[in-house]
Structures are given as C-alpha cells and as structure tokens.
Short mmCIF file of C-alpha atoms and ligand atoms in Angstrom, two decimals:
data_model
loop_
_atom_site.label_atom_id
_atom_site.label_comp_id
_atom_site.label_asym_id
_atom_site.label_seq_id
_atom_site.Cartn_x
_atom_site.Cartn_y
_atom_site.Cartn_z
CA MET A 1 0.09 20.90 18.48
CA GLU A 2 2.84 20.73 16.30
CA TYR A 3 1.88 21.94 12.66
CA PHE A 4 2.64 20.42 9.29
CA GLY A 5 2.43 22.67 6.17
CA HIS A 6 2.55 21.56 2.67
CA VAL A 7 6.05 20.99 1.04
CA ILE A 8 6.21 22.92 -2.25
CA ASP A 9 8.96 24.27 -4.19
CA GLY A 10 11.56 22.89 -1.47
CA GLN A 11 9.38 25.20 1.43
CA GLU A 12 6.59 24.35 4.13
CA VAL A 13 3.63 26.65 3.34
CA ALA A 14 0.30 27.22 4.39
CA SER A 15 -2.51 26.85 2.05
CA VAL A 16 -3.57 29.76 0.10
CA ASP A 17 -6.45 30.01 1.70
CA GLY A 18 -4.86 29.53 5.38
CA ALA A 19 -7.16 26.89 6.27
CA THR A 20 -5.95 23.95 8.25
CA MET A 21 -7.44 20.49 9.91
CA PRO A 22 -6.53 18.84 12.36
CA SER A 23 -5.62 15.22 12.60
CA VAL A 24 -6.85 13.03 14.93
CA ASP A 25 -5.14 10.29 16.78
CA PRO A 26 -8.03 7.63 16.82
CA TYR A 27 -6.49 6.13 19.82
CA THR A 28 -7.36 8.93 22.18
CA ARG A 29 -10.08 10.48 19.82
CA GLU A 30 -8.36 13.63 20.18
CA PRO A 31 -6.71 15.95 17.81
CA TRP A 32 -2.95 15.49 17.80
CA ALA A 33 -1.45 17.84 15.10
CA THR A 34 -2.50 20.65 12.79
CA VAL A 35 -2.46 20.01 9.01
CA ALA A 36 -2.38 22.50 6.16
CA LEU A 37 -5.87 21.98 4.31
CA GLY A 38 -5.33 22.09 0.67
CA GLY A 39 -7.36 23.25 -1.85
CA ALA A 40 -7.48 22.94 -6.04
CA GLU A 41 -4.64 26.62 -6.04
CA ASP A 42 -2.55 24.37 -3.14
CA ALA A 43 -2.74 21.25 -6.02
CA ALA A 44 -2.31 23.77 -8.94
CA ARG A 45 1.16 25.67 -6.95
CA ALA A 46 2.71 21.94 -6.22
CA VAL A 47 2.33 21.04 -9.84
CA ALA A 48 3.84 24.06 -11.00
CA ALA A 49 6.83 23.66 -8.56
CA ALA A 50 7.00 20.14 -9.90
CA ARG A 51 6.87 21.31 -13.72
CA ALA A 52 9.64 23.46 -13.41
CA ALA A 53 11.89 21.41 -11.65
CA PHE A 54 11.46 18.64 -14.17
CA ASP A 55 11.48 21.40 -17.59
CA SER A 56 14.55 23.17 -16.16
CA GLY A 57 15.75 22.06 -12.61
CA PRO A 58 18.72 19.80 -12.28
CA TRP A 59 16.90 16.56 -11.11
CA PRO A 60 16.50 14.96 -14.38
CA ARG A 61 19.77 15.84 -15.71
CA MET A 62 22.09 15.06 -12.98
CA GLY A 63 22.59 11.75 -13.94
CA PHE A 64 21.92 8.37 -11.75
CA GLU A 65 25.22 8.16 -9.32
CA LYS A 66 24.24 11.85 -8.29
CA ARG A 67 20.44 10.91 -7.91
CA GLN A 68 21.44 7.69 -5.78
CA ALA A 69 23.65 9.59 -3.70
CA ILE A 70 20.80 11.55 -2.81
CA LEU A 71 18.73 9.19 -2.11
CA HIS A 72 20.44 7.36 -0.20
CA ARG A 73 21.12 10.50 2.12
CA LEU A 74 17.30 10.78 2.17
CA ALA A 75 17.67 6.85 3.29
CA ASP A 76 19.90 7.87 5.99
CA LEU A 77 17.90 10.48 7.60
CA MET A 78 14.76 8.69 7.46
CA GLU A 79 16.72 6.15 9.69
CA GLU A 80 18.09 8.91 11.90
CA HIS A 81 14.46 10.10 12.45
CA ALA A 82 12.98 6.55 12.34
CA ASP A 83 11.26 7.09 15.99
CA GLU A 84 9.56 10.04 15.03
CA LEU A 85 8.28 8.97 11.70
CA ALA A 86 7.16 5.65 13.42
CA LEU A 87 5.37 7.43 16.12
CA ALA A 88 3.57 9.94 13.58
CA ASP A 89 1.97 6.86 11.29
CA THR A 90 0.92 5.24 15.06
CA HIS A 91 -0.77 8.64 16.13
CA ASP A 92 -2.02 9.37 12.74
CA MET A 93 -4.16 5.90 12.24
CA GLY A 94 -3.49 3.38 15.46
CA LYS A 95 -1.48 1.31 13.98
CA PRO A 96 0.97 -0.51 16.87
CA ILE A 97 3.90 1.15 17.10
CA THR A 98 6.22 -2.31 16.68
CA GLN A 99 4.67 -2.62 12.90
CA ALA A 100 5.43 1.13 12.19
CA ARG A 101 8.94 0.79 13.01
CA HIS A 102 8.76 -1.95 10.51
CA ASP A 103 7.15 0.07 8.13
CA VAL A 104 9.85 3.13 8.32
CA ALA A 105 12.39 0.06 7.94
CA ARG A 106 10.85 -0.80 4.71
CA SER A 107 10.33 2.64 3.24
CA VAL A 108 13.99 3.27 3.90
CA TRP A 109 14.78 -0.10 1.83
CA ASN A 110 11.83 1.74 -0.91
CA PHE A 111 14.31 4.42 -1.31
CA ARG A 112 17.91 2.58 -1.36
CA PHE A 113 16.55 -0.54 -3.26
CA PHE A 114 15.04 1.93 -6.24
CA ALA A 115 18.47 4.38 -6.09
CA ASP A 116 20.70 1.37 -6.67
CA HIS A 117 18.10 -0.67 -8.50
CA ALA A 118 17.92 2.70 -11.45
CA ARG A 119 21.68 3.02 -11.58
CA MET A 120 22.12 -0.74 -12.03
CA THR A 121 19.57 -1.84 -14.70
CA SER A 122 20.67 -2.51 -18.04
CA SER A 123 19.00 -1.39 -21.40
CA GLU A 124 18.25 -3.63 -24.28
CA ALA A 125 20.33 -3.27 -27.45
CA TYR A 126 19.06 -5.08 -30.59
CA PRO A 127 21.65 -6.04 -33.15
CA MET A 128 19.82 -5.67 -36.64
CA ASP A 129 20.84 -7.70 -40.08
CA SER A 130 20.32 -4.50 -42.21
CA GLY A 131 23.63 -3.23 -40.46
CA HIS A 132 21.92 -1.02 -38.16
CA HIS A 133 21.20 -1.73 -34.07
CA ALA A 134 18.46 -0.32 -31.74
CA PHE A 135 18.52 0.57 -28.60
CA THR A 136 15.82 1.32 -25.27
CA GLN A 137 16.73 4.69 -23.70
CA TYR A 138 14.65 5.09 -20.52
CA ASP A 139 13.94 8.73 -20.13
CA PRO A 140 12.10 9.73 -16.96
CA ALA A 141 8.19 10.65 -17.89
CA GLY A 142 8.04 14.12 -16.32
CA VAL A 143 5.84 15.28 -13.35
CA VAL A 144 4.09 12.06 -11.24
CA VAL A 145 1.31 12.91 -8.99
CA ALA A 146 1.05 9.91 -6.16
CA ILE A 147 -1.85 9.49 -3.91
CA SER A 148 -1.95 7.21 -1.24
CA PRO A 149 -4.15 5.53 1.44
CA TRP A 150 -3.65 5.71 5.30
CA ASN A 151 -3.29 2.18 6.22
CA PHE A 152 0.70 2.50 5.47
CA PRO A 153 1.06 5.89 5.39
CA LEU A 154 4.62 6.26 4.86
CA MET A 155 5.08 2.52 3.15
CA LEU A 156 2.77 2.75 0.78
CA SER A 157 3.84 6.90 -0.39
CA THR A 158 7.47 5.70 -0.47
CA TRP A 159 6.64 2.71 -3.06
CA LYS A 160 5.70 4.90 -5.18
CA VAL A 161 7.65 8.42 -4.84
CA ALA A 162 11.46 6.26 -4.56
CA PRO A 163 11.44 4.86 -8.22
CA ALA A 164 9.36 7.93 -9.17
CA LEU A 165 12.70 10.16 -8.38
CA ALA A 166 15.23 7.32 -8.77
CA TRP A 167 14.05 7.26 -12.84
CA GLY A 168 14.40 11.10 -12.84
CA ASN A 169 11.09 12.69 -12.28
CA THR A 170 9.44 15.32 -9.78
CA VAL A 171 6.74 14.26 -7.55
CA VAL A 172 3.57 15.66 -6.22
CA LEU A 173 2.59 13.76 -3.15
CA LYS A 174 -0.72 13.68 -2.01
CA PRO A 175 -1.07 11.88 1.15
CA ALA A 176 -4.65 10.74 2.98
CA GLU A 177 -6.24 13.33 4.96
CA ASP A 178 -6.85 11.10 7.94
CA THR A 179 -2.48 10.46 7.62
CA PRO A 180 -0.21 13.76 6.55
CA VAL A 181 2.28 13.80 9.10
CA SER A 182 4.80 10.78 8.11
CA VAL A 183 5.45 11.89 4.87
CA THR A 184 5.57 15.76 5.70
CA ILE A 185 8.61 15.12 7.84
CA LEU A 186 9.84 12.57 4.79
CA ALA A 187 9.45 15.86 2.92
CA ARG A 188 11.13 18.04 5.50
CA LEU A 189 13.96 15.28 5.63
CA ALA A 190 14.24 15.69 1.34
CA VAL A 191 14.88 19.23 1.71
CA GLU A 192 18.06 18.87 4.25
CA ALA A 193 19.33 15.77 2.34
CA GLY A 194 19.70 18.16 -0.73
CA PHE A 195 16.67 17.29 -2.96
CA PRO A 196 16.63 20.31 -5.46
CA PRO A 197 13.58 22.76 -4.88
CA GLY A 198 10.08 21.32 -6.27
CA VAL A 199 11.56 17.63 -6.85
CA LEU A 200 9.67 16.08 -3.76
CA ASN A 201 6.54 18.38 -3.16
CA VAL A 202 3.46 17.31 -0.29
CA VAL A 203 0.27 18.58 -0.77
CA HIS A 204 -2.56 18.00 1.86
CA GLY A 205 -6.22 17.60 1.41
CA TYR A 206 -9.31 15.89 0.61
CA GLY A 207 -9.96 13.78 -2.54
CA PRO A 208 -13.13 14.41 -4.33
CA ASP A 209 -13.71 18.25 -5.26
CA SER A 210 -10.24 18.99 -3.39
CA VAL A 211 -6.60 18.55 -3.90
CA GLY A 212 -6.89 14.75 -5.31
CA SER A 213 -9.36 15.87 -7.86
CA ALA A 214 -7.19 19.00 -8.80
CA LEU A 215 -4.30 16.84 -8.98
CA THR A 216 -5.83 14.63 -11.25
CA ALA A 217 -7.52 16.78 -13.48
CA ASN A 218 -4.17 18.72 -14.16
CA PRO A 219 -3.15 18.85 -17.76
CA ASP A 220 0.53 19.44 -16.86
CA VAL A 221 0.64 15.93 -14.80
CA ASP A 222 2.71 13.19 -16.73
CA ARG A 223 1.95 9.98 -14.61
CA ILE A 224 -0.88 9.65 -11.89
CA THR A 225 0.26 6.56 -9.82
CA PHE A 226 -2.62 5.67 -7.13
CA THR A 227 -3.56 3.26 -4.18
CA GLY A 228 -6.82 3.20 -2.45
CA GLU A 229 -10.27 2.23 -2.97
CA SER A 230 -11.51 0.17 -6.37
CA GLY A 231 -14.64 2.85 -6.58
CA THR A 232 -11.59 6.03 -6.00
CA GLY A 233 -9.49 4.02 -8.74
CA LYS A 234 -12.44 4.32 -10.77
CA ILE A 235 -13.12 7.67 -10.83
CA ILE A 236 -9.27 8.46 -10.80
CA ALA A 237 -8.81 6.28 -14.10
CA ALA A 238 -12.10 8.44 -15.83
CA ALA A 239 -10.16 11.87 -14.47
CA ALA A 240 -6.54 10.68 -16.36
CA SER A 241 -8.05 9.51 -19.43
CA ARG A 242 -9.36 13.22 -20.22
CA ASN A 243 -5.40 14.06 -20.50
CA LEU A 244 -4.53 10.57 -21.94
CA VAL A 245 -2.34 10.31 -18.68
CA PRO A 246 -1.24 6.76 -17.91
CA VAL A 247 -2.14 5.24 -14.50
CA SER A 248 -1.11 2.71 -11.94
CA LEU A 249 -3.99 1.63 -10.14
CA GLU A 250 -3.24 -0.20 -6.63
CA LEU A 251 -6.94 -0.90 -5.46
CA GLY A 252 -8.70 -3.35 -3.01
CA GLY A 253 -8.80 -7.06 -2.09
CA LYS A 254 -10.49 -9.96 -0.61
CA GLY A 255 -7.29 -12.38 -0.32
CA ALA A 256 -8.28 -16.24 0.05
CA ASN A 257 -6.12 -18.21 2.45
CA ILE A 258 -6.26 -21.96 1.64
CA VAL A 259 -5.26 -24.60 4.07
CA PHE A 260 -4.80 -28.12 2.64
CA ASP A 261 -4.84 -30.97 5.03
CA ASP A 262 -0.79 -31.77 4.66
CA ALA A 263 -0.24 -28.18 5.58
CA ASP A 264 2.22 -27.80 8.32
CA LEU A 265 -0.57 -25.92 10.95
CA ASP A 266 1.70 -24.28 13.22
CA ASN A 267 2.75 -22.39 10.27
CA ALA A 268 -1.09 -22.21 8.80
CA VAL A 269 -2.19 -20.48 11.87
CA HIS A 270 0.88 -17.90 12.14
CA TRP A 271 0.43 -16.24 8.71
CA ALA A 272 -3.39 -16.92 8.95
CA ILE A 273 -3.11 -14.57 11.84
CA GLU A 274 -0.87 -12.28 10.86
CA SER A 275 -2.50 -12.16 7.15
CA ILE A 276 -6.16 -10.40 8.67
CA PHE A 277 -5.19 -9.26 12.03
CA ARG A 278 -1.77 -7.43 11.25
CA ASN A 279 -2.73 -3.58 11.34
CA ALA A 280 -6.24 -4.91 12.45
CA GLY A 281 -7.03 -6.11 9.14
CA GLN A 282 -6.36 -2.91 7.33
CA VAL A 283 -4.47 -4.42 4.80
CA CYS A 284 -5.38 -4.49 1.34
CA LEU A 285 -3.63 -8.12 0.96
CA ALA A 286 -5.61 -9.13 4.34
CA GLY A 287 -6.44 -12.90 3.79
CA SER A 288 -9.87 -12.09 4.66
CA ARG A 289 -11.43 -15.34 3.65
CA LEU A 290 -9.91 -18.83 4.97
CA TYR A 291 -10.74 -22.05 3.25
CA LEU A 292 -9.78 -24.72 5.27
CA GLN A 293 -9.88 -28.55 3.99
CA ARG A 294 -12.47 -30.51 6.07
CA GLY A 295 -9.51 -33.04 7.55
CA ILE A 296 -7.80 -30.18 9.91
CA HIS A 297 -10.69 -27.73 9.69
CA ASP A 298 -11.66 -28.05 13.67
CA GLU A 299 -8.09 -28.53 15.13
CA PHE A 300 -7.39 -25.44 12.96
CA MET A 301 -10.10 -23.47 14.32
CA ALA A 302 -9.40 -24.07 17.81
CA ARG A 303 -6.06 -23.15 17.63
CA TYR A 304 -6.52 -20.62 15.17
CA THR A 305 -9.49 -18.94 17.53
CA ALA A 306 -6.62 -19.49 21.08
CA ALA A 307 -3.89 -17.25 18.54
CA ALA A 308 -6.92 -14.94 17.69
CA GLU A 309 -7.73 -14.49 21.80
CA ALA A 310 -4.46 -14.49 23.14
CA LEU A 311 -3.34 -11.31 21.01
CA VAL A 312 -1.93 -8.39 22.90
CA VAL A 313 -4.91 -5.88 22.39
CA GLY A 314 -3.65 -2.04 23.72
CA ASP A 315 -2.34 1.37 23.41
CA PRO A 316 -0.63 1.51 19.87
CA LYS A 317 2.12 3.53 21.40
CA ASP A 318 3.13 0.45 24.00
CA PRO A 319 5.35 -1.82 22.21
CA ALA A 320 4.02 -4.75 23.88
CA THR A 321 0.96 -4.18 21.86
CA GLN A 322 0.19 -6.51 19.12
CA PHE A 323 -3.56 -5.42 17.93
CA SER A 324 -4.54 -1.73 18.20
CA ALA A 325 -7.55 -1.23 20.67
CA ALA A 326 -8.69 1.36 17.89
CA LEU A 327 -9.19 1.12 13.77
CA ALA A 328 -7.86 4.38 11.74
CA SER A 329 -10.90 6.59 12.48
CA GLU A 330 -14.32 7.00 13.36
CA GLU A 331 -15.56 6.88 10.00
CA HIS A 332 -13.73 3.73 9.22
CA PHE A 333 -14.83 1.77 12.81
CA ARG A 334 -18.69 2.52 11.65
CA LYS A 335 -17.95 1.39 8.34
CA VAL A 336 -16.07 -2.54 9.81
CA THR A 337 -18.90 -3.03 12.47
CA ALA A 338 -21.34 -2.50 9.90
CA PHE A 339 -20.09 -5.55 8.44
CA LEU A 340 -21.17 -7.26 11.88
CA ASP A 341 -24.68 -6.96 11.76
CA GLU A 342 -26.98 -9.83 10.63
CA ALA A 343 -27.98 -8.45 7.62
CA SER A 344 -23.76 -8.67 6.36
CA LEU A 345 -23.39 -11.95 8.27
CA GLY A 346 -26.42 -13.87 5.89
CA GLY A 347 -26.69 -16.13 8.35
CA GLY A 348 -22.80 -17.10 9.74
CA ARG A 349 -22.21 -16.30 13.56
CA VAL A 350 -19.54 -14.64 14.98
CA VAL A 351 -17.09 -17.07 16.76
CA THR A 352 -15.00 -14.97 18.80
CA GLY A 353 -14.60 -11.10 18.55
CA GLY A 354 -16.82 -8.11 17.25
CA ARG A 355 -17.29 -5.19 19.25
CA PHE A 356 -15.50 -4.36 22.54
CA THR A 357 -18.19 -4.85 24.99
CA ASP A 358 -15.62 -3.78 28.08
CA ASP A 359 -13.65 -0.65 29.32
CA ARG A 360 -13.19 0.06 25.31
CA SER A 361 -16.59 -0.23 24.42
CA ASP A 362 -17.11 3.30 24.14
CA GLY A 363 -13.96 3.40 21.60
CA TRP A 364 -13.31 3.23 17.80
CA GLY A 365 -12.23 -0.98 18.10
CA VAL A 366 -13.20 -4.33 16.98
CA ARG A 367 -11.32 -7.06 18.33
CA PRO A 368 -10.14 -9.85 16.27
CA THR A 369 -13.10 -11.15 14.76
CA ILE A 370 -13.99 -14.78 13.05
CA VAL A 371 -16.94 -15.56 11.48
CA ALA A 372 -17.87 -19.31 10.35
CA ASP A 373 -21.19 -20.68 8.56
CA ALA A 374 -21.52 -17.52 6.35
CA PRO A 375 -22.88 -18.11 2.74
CA GLU A 376 -20.68 -17.55 -0.19
CA ASP A 377 -23.30 -14.51 -1.20
CA ALA A 378 -23.17 -12.92 2.39
CA ARG A 379 -21.62 -9.15 2.28
CA VAL A 380 -19.03 -10.03 4.76
CA VAL A 381 -17.68 -12.81 2.11
CA ARG A 382 -17.81 -10.66 -0.88
CA GLU A 383 -17.03 -7.33 -0.28
CA GLU A 384 -13.86 -5.82 0.95
CA ILE A 385 -13.85 -5.28 5.21
CA PHE A 386 -10.66 -3.67 5.62
CA GLY A 387 -10.79 -4.72 9.18
CA PRO A 388 -10.31 -7.31 11.40
CA VAL A 389 -12.75 -9.46 10.49
CA VAL A 390 -11.93 -13.40 8.84
CA VAL A 391 -14.52 -15.73 7.30
CA ALA A 392 -13.46 -19.16 7.53
CA THR A 393 -15.25 -22.02 5.31
CA PRO A 394 -14.45 -25.68 4.83
CA PHE A 395 -13.77 -27.38 1.99
CA ASP A 396 -13.52 -30.77 0.33
CA THR A 397 -11.54 -30.85 -3.17
CA GLU A 398 -8.80 -29.18 -4.94
CA ASP A 399 -11.28 -28.23 -7.76
CA GLU A 400 -13.85 -27.08 -5.27
CA VAL A 401 -11.75 -24.38 -3.52
CA VAL A 402 -9.74 -22.83 -6.88
CA ALA A 403 -13.54 -22.13 -7.80
CA LEU A 404 -14.24 -20.40 -4.51
CA ALA A 405 -11.30 -18.08 -4.56
CA ASN A 406 -11.42 -17.14 -7.86
CA ASP A 407 -15.11 -16.54 -7.20
CA THR A 408 -14.52 -12.33 -6.28
CA ARG A 409 -14.22 -9.33 -8.13
CA TYR A 410 -10.93 -9.05 -6.55
CA GLY A 411 -7.66 -10.22 -7.52
CA LEU A 412 -4.49 -9.01 -5.38
CA ASN A 413 -3.17 -11.97 -3.83
CA ALA A 414 -3.85 -15.34 -2.22
CA MET A 415 -2.19 -17.58 -0.06
CA VAL A 416 -1.61 -21.73 -0.17
CA PHE A 417 -0.65 -23.73 2.36
CA THR A 418 0.49 -27.53 1.70
CA GLU A 419 3.49 -29.51 2.09
CA ASN A 420 2.73 -31.21 -1.27
CA LEU A 421 4.97 -29.74 -4.01
CA SER A 422 2.43 -30.60 -6.83
CA THR A 423 -0.18 -28.97 -5.10
CA ALA A 424 1.65 -25.83 -4.61
CA HIS A 425 2.19 -25.36 -8.40
CA ARG A 426 -0.80 -26.83 -9.54
CA VAL A 427 -2.59 -24.31 -7.25
CA SER A 428 -0.99 -21.38 -7.37
CA GLY A 429 -1.20 -21.37 -11.18
CA ARG A 430 -4.84 -21.50 -11.03
CA LEU A 431 -5.22 -18.56 -8.75
CA LYS A 432 -6.67 -15.22 -10.00
CA ALA A 433 -4.44 -13.12 -8.58
CA GLY A 434 -1.41 -10.80 -8.97
CA THR A 435 0.59 -12.44 -6.17
CA VAL A 436 0.45 -15.83 -4.66
CA TRP A 437 2.15 -16.66 -1.13
CA VAL A 438 2.63 -20.62 -0.67
CA ASN A 439 3.42 -21.57 2.66
CA CYS A 440 4.14 -17.78 3.72
CA PHE A 441 2.75 -14.39 3.98
CA PHE A 442 4.05 -10.83 3.03
CA ILE A 443 7.27 -11.38 1.77
CA ARG A 444 8.35 -9.46 -0.90
CA ASP A 445 11.34 -8.86 -3.25
CA LEU A 446 10.66 -5.33 -4.30
CA ARG A 447 12.29 -6.87 -8.19
CA ALA A 448 8.51 -8.76 -8.47
CA PRO A 449 5.85 -7.41 -10.07
CA PHE A 450 2.94 -6.05 -7.41
CA GLY A 451 -0.35 -5.67 -8.34
CA GLY A 452 -3.86 -7.21 -8.90
CA VAL A 453 -6.05 -8.38 -11.38
CA GLY A 454 -9.77 -7.27 -11.57
CA ASP A 455 -11.13 -4.68 -9.51
CA SER A 456 -7.71 -5.15 -7.34
CA GLY A 457 -6.06 -2.78 -10.08
CA VAL A 458 -4.44 -1.85 -13.35
CA GLY A 459 -0.77 -2.51 -13.55
CA ARG A 460 2.20 -3.75 -11.92
CA GLU A 461 5.06 -1.88 -9.85
CA GLY A 462 8.21 -3.04 -8.69
CA GLY A 463 11.73 -3.05 -9.97
CA THR A 464 11.38 -3.16 -14.00
CA PHE A 465 7.69 -2.76 -13.47
CA SER A 466 8.19 0.37 -11.93
CA ARG A 467 10.55 1.59 -14.67
CA GLU A 468 8.57 0.52 -17.33
CA PHE A 469 5.76 3.02 -16.01
CA PHE A 470 7.84 5.70 -14.32
CA THR A 471 9.86 6.34 -17.85
CA GLU A 472 8.89 6.90 -21.53
CA PRO A 473 10.95 4.43 -23.44
CA LYS A 474 12.47 5.57 -26.42
CA ALA A 475 14.01 3.50 -29.36
CA VAL A 476 16.97 4.73 -31.12
CA VAL A 477 17.94 3.17 -34.32
CA MET A 478 21.30 3.54 -35.61
CA GLN A 479 23.15 3.04 -38.69
CA ILE A 480 26.34 1.09 -38.34
CA THR A 481 26.99 0.42 -42.18
CA ARG A 482 26.72 2.42 -45.15
P1 NAD B 1 -9.64 5.51 -0.61
O1 NAD B 1 -9.74 5.12 -1.84
O2 NAD B 1 -10.81 6.71 0.11
O3 NAD B 1 -8.82 6.78 -0.75
C1 NAD B 1 -7.13 7.34 -1.00
C2 NAD B 1 -6.64 8.06 -1.52
O4 NAD B 1 -7.29 8.77 -2.45
C3 NAD B 1 -6.53 9.08 -0.22
O5 NAD B 1 -5.41 9.88 -0.20
C4 NAD B 1 -7.69 10.30 -0.56
O6 NAD B 1 -7.33 11.41 -0.51
C5 NAD B 1 -7.77 10.01 -2.21
N1 NAD B 1 -9.28 10.14 -3.07
C6 NAD B 1 -10.45 9.84 -2.83
N2 NAD B 1 -11.28 10.34 -3.89
C7 NAD B 1 -10.61 11.04 -4.80
C8 NAD B 1 -11.11 11.29 -5.74
N3 NAD B 1 -12.06 11.81 -6.27
N4 NAD B 1 -9.87 11.99 -6.70
C9 NAD B 1 -8.33 12.06 -6.13
N5 NAD B 1 -8.08 11.66 -4.97
C10 NAD B 1 -9.00 10.95 -4.30
O7 NAD B 1 -8.60 4.60 0.25
P2 NAD B 1 -8.61 4.72 1.61
O8 NAD B 1 -9.69 4.68 2.33
O9 NAD B 1 -7.31 5.54 1.77
O10 NAD B 1 -7.81 3.26 1.22
C11 NAD B 1 -7.98 2.00 1.67
C12 NAD B 1 -8.42 1.39 0.37
O11 NAD B 1 -6.86 1.08 -0.01
C13 NAD B 1 -8.79 0.16 0.48
O12 NAD B 1 -9.57 -0.36 -0.48
C14 NAD B 1 -7.49 -0.78 0.09
O13 NAD B 1 -7.70 -2.16 -0.39
C15 NAD B 1 -6.41 -0.13 -0.77
N6 NAD B 1 -5.10 -0.61 -0.72
C16 NAD B 1 -4.88 -0.88 -1.83
C17 NAD B 1 -3.19 -1.16 -2.01
C18 NAD B 1 -2.86 -1.97 -3.32
O14 NAD B 1 -1.56 -1.85 -2.95
N7 NAD B 1 -3.47 -2.39 -3.88
C19 NAD B 1 -2.66 -0.92 -0.76
C20 NAD B 1 -3.31 -0.42 0.27
C21 NAD B 1 -4.86 0.19 0.39
#
C-alpha cells in the first residue's frame, strides 16, 4: 500500500510519534493507503513552517505576477496528474470516477481563476476634497488554516487554498481524516511546481482533541477557513474567538427545490435527479426537500421515480457508474440509514430506494431514495441527511411554498423551476438562501459570492469576497496639496 505523509516545510514527513492510519476504500471496505496520523505536535510544526514562510520567506513578497506563474504551473501539473488525483478521491470516499474527474477539472480552475483574479483585481482610490486621496491596499493576512470535509476532498480544499495563496498567504491544510490522499498528491505537486518551503503544508489527523483542534487553538494563525458540519463550525468559531481570529464557515444545508406547474419538466426532473443523487447526495447543496406544485405533482413523481430507478449503480471506479454502490464510510452509512427508520420518517413512506437488498446488502450503500407523505416536522424533512434521500411534498400557492422552503435553520441554497420570469424573480428574491438557482443547479461563477445564512455558515467566499477574507485591507491616506 502506498504511504502518504504530512507535507511540512516542503518535505514529506512522518508524524512525530510515527503513528499512521489506514485510508479505507468504502466500496471494497479494505484499506488502500497508509497515511501519517498527526497530533498536536505535527500541527504545531506545520503552523511554525507556515509562519516562518510568511514572516521571512519570498512568497508574500514576490508579487502577483510570479505567484500567478507558479500557481498556473501547479494547475498544469494537476492536469498531468488528473487521473491519479481523481482515482484518489474515488478510492477514499467512493465518488463515481466521472464525477471525481469533474472535481479535478474544477480544482484546476480554482487555481487558474484565483491566480488571475488576484493579479487583475483593482483596488479603490478615493479622491478627497481636502487635497488628499486615500486608497485601499490589500495585504496578505498571514497564516491561513484551512479545514476541509470528505465529500469533495480536492475541490473544496483547493477552493480555500487557491485564493489564500494567490493573495500571498501561507497555508496549513487539514483534510478530512477519511479523504487524505488527493491533497497530499497536490502538496507533492506544489513542491514540484516551485512553491517555496512552508507555503503549502498538509497535515493529517482527526478533528477533536487532535490536529484539527490544535490548529484552531494556535495563536500564530491569522485566518481559519472551514467547511463541514454546522455543529463543528460552532466549535471552530468558539476556538477562533479565543484568539480573535476571523473565521469563514461553509456549513450544512437542507436545500429546497421548488417546481412550479409551468416548469419545463424534462429540465426540472434532470436537475432534481442531479441535485440529490450526484455524489449520492453527499453534497451540502443537495436539493433534499422537493416541493412540487399540485398540477404537475403526479406526472413529475412518475417521471422522477423512473429516472431515479434508471441510474446506473455500481463500482465507483467504473466510468459507466452514475451512482456509487457505496457511501463514503461505514459510519456515514449508519447515519444515513438511521434516517430511514419509522421514527425519522414520521409517517412518511419510501416510494423507491432504501437499503440495498440484493448482493450489495452487506455493503455501505443506499439506493437513490424518494420519500413521500412525510410531515414537515419529521426528522427526514428537518435535518441534513447528507445522503441520497429526498422528501417530496406537494404545494398549492407561491406563498405556501416560500414559507415551507424558508422554514429551516439552514439557508445555503434553493432551486426554482418555472418558465414565468416574474415568478422566478419574485420567488428567488423571497428565499432565505446564499445561492438560488433558477432552472438549473450547481452552475458556479467563481466571482460570485458563495456561502450560507443561518446554520449554513458565516461569511462569503468567491472573487472579491475571498479577497476580503484572505487579506487585511489597509487604507492609505496621502496628502496631495499643501
Ligand atoms: P465535519 O464537520 O465532521 O468535518 C469537517 C472537517 O473538520 C474534517 O477535516 C474534520 O476532521 C474537522 N474537524 C472535526 N471536528 C473538529 C474540531 N473540533 N476542530 C477542528 N477540526 C475539526 O464534516 P464532514 O462530515 O467532513 O462533512 C460533511 C458536512 O460538511 C456536511 O454538514 C455538509 O453540509 C458540510 N459541507 C458544507 C459545504 C459548504 O460549502 N457549505 C460544502 C461541503 C460540505
């Protein structure tokens, strides 16, 4: 089995105490890689390397053009190693290989986009009547700790790392313990691309009482960017507040997907399938609450059920597989299946799906699952399942569906399907969500703000929103006339 160490100060190293952990492929349920298992000392080493690289190394001082060239070189190397990177995520968490390849392409784009964006973005100048002018200078913030989840291991890590680096910061990245491999390959490639030592460090290990908590408590850290569960986000925000460190939190979701009577049904069914069964629903943006206007309800459900049952289920390494026969881990499988017990359904019924009952019944998979007739207070409607389980509910009026969609502690995203322009504008304006997709899903412009309201997060990233977080904006006021 290949070994993956921490990457600290430009070197791939073992843990101080020599500890390792296996990375388990959830489809085979066998370990497929051995990974360094870090602790507090390894976290401290990584922060010290990033601190030194920031305080006295070339990276924050070399200017945008040179950083841009190095970031593009890394993107080139990622493209050369795209198969290896994609396969790592597929082994680590069971994502279908076609989707993992898509994630790699998007990760490459994260680097290219932010490398160019940081160089091209202008700052503000304020001519003053008093014979002065003021301008904004965006200084790098310092040492950034990035903590990422297991559902898009490479893509969500690079979404943080790329803007942080492009703006001149140094980074310590802690991937989720279940998905350590792709970002280790990334850090190896960064060394090859010519990153100075200590600029991008990767340290492996668990969250609580381990590497994660040690990183968030370290007083030498200047920014913490976190993606993961809402409960973990609250713990991290509390840790950050003790050192007055700004945090960006991208947390859970319970996306509402609203289909009006006048929607293009082919399009709506297509996106309703994608939004909950892509990556087996292990997506913060999943459209896990489907609201169908009464006039199309029955026809939609017939088409939707048929489309869910037609998804090609199988080995995630097979390019023909559309839906992985394994969720990300045994622990996650247990969590998702617990939502299908009678108490969680609250009287709702499973229209299609549920646990596998064939030759895969001893695996960690759940079929594409559609639930109907669940009351609004059922756990399956209220809580984030983070699996391939959607609850379909009929509605009559626009006011009714807006109230249902907004009746959640989350507010990450929502989808609206209608051919009526006024309905689209009115409803998207009324929804409590960081992103609303109209007649589509998952389409991103990296200049646009990304984040959530309520328990879905704090702050926004993307384009100049990432700049706000990863820099210290400084006002410089100059006298022009005496
Ligand atoms: P998680 O919160 O369990 O873990 C995320 C990361 O935090 C991991 O690296 C973990 O090791 C670390 N961690 C855990 N406890 C910690 C602590 N006390 N201190 C420091 N680090 C700690 O989340 P997960 O199960 O990996 O990911 C799934 C969750 O992520 C879902 O809720 C999902 O909605 C959310 N998510 C949100 C977005 C978004 O952009 N809003 C994107 C993807 C996933």
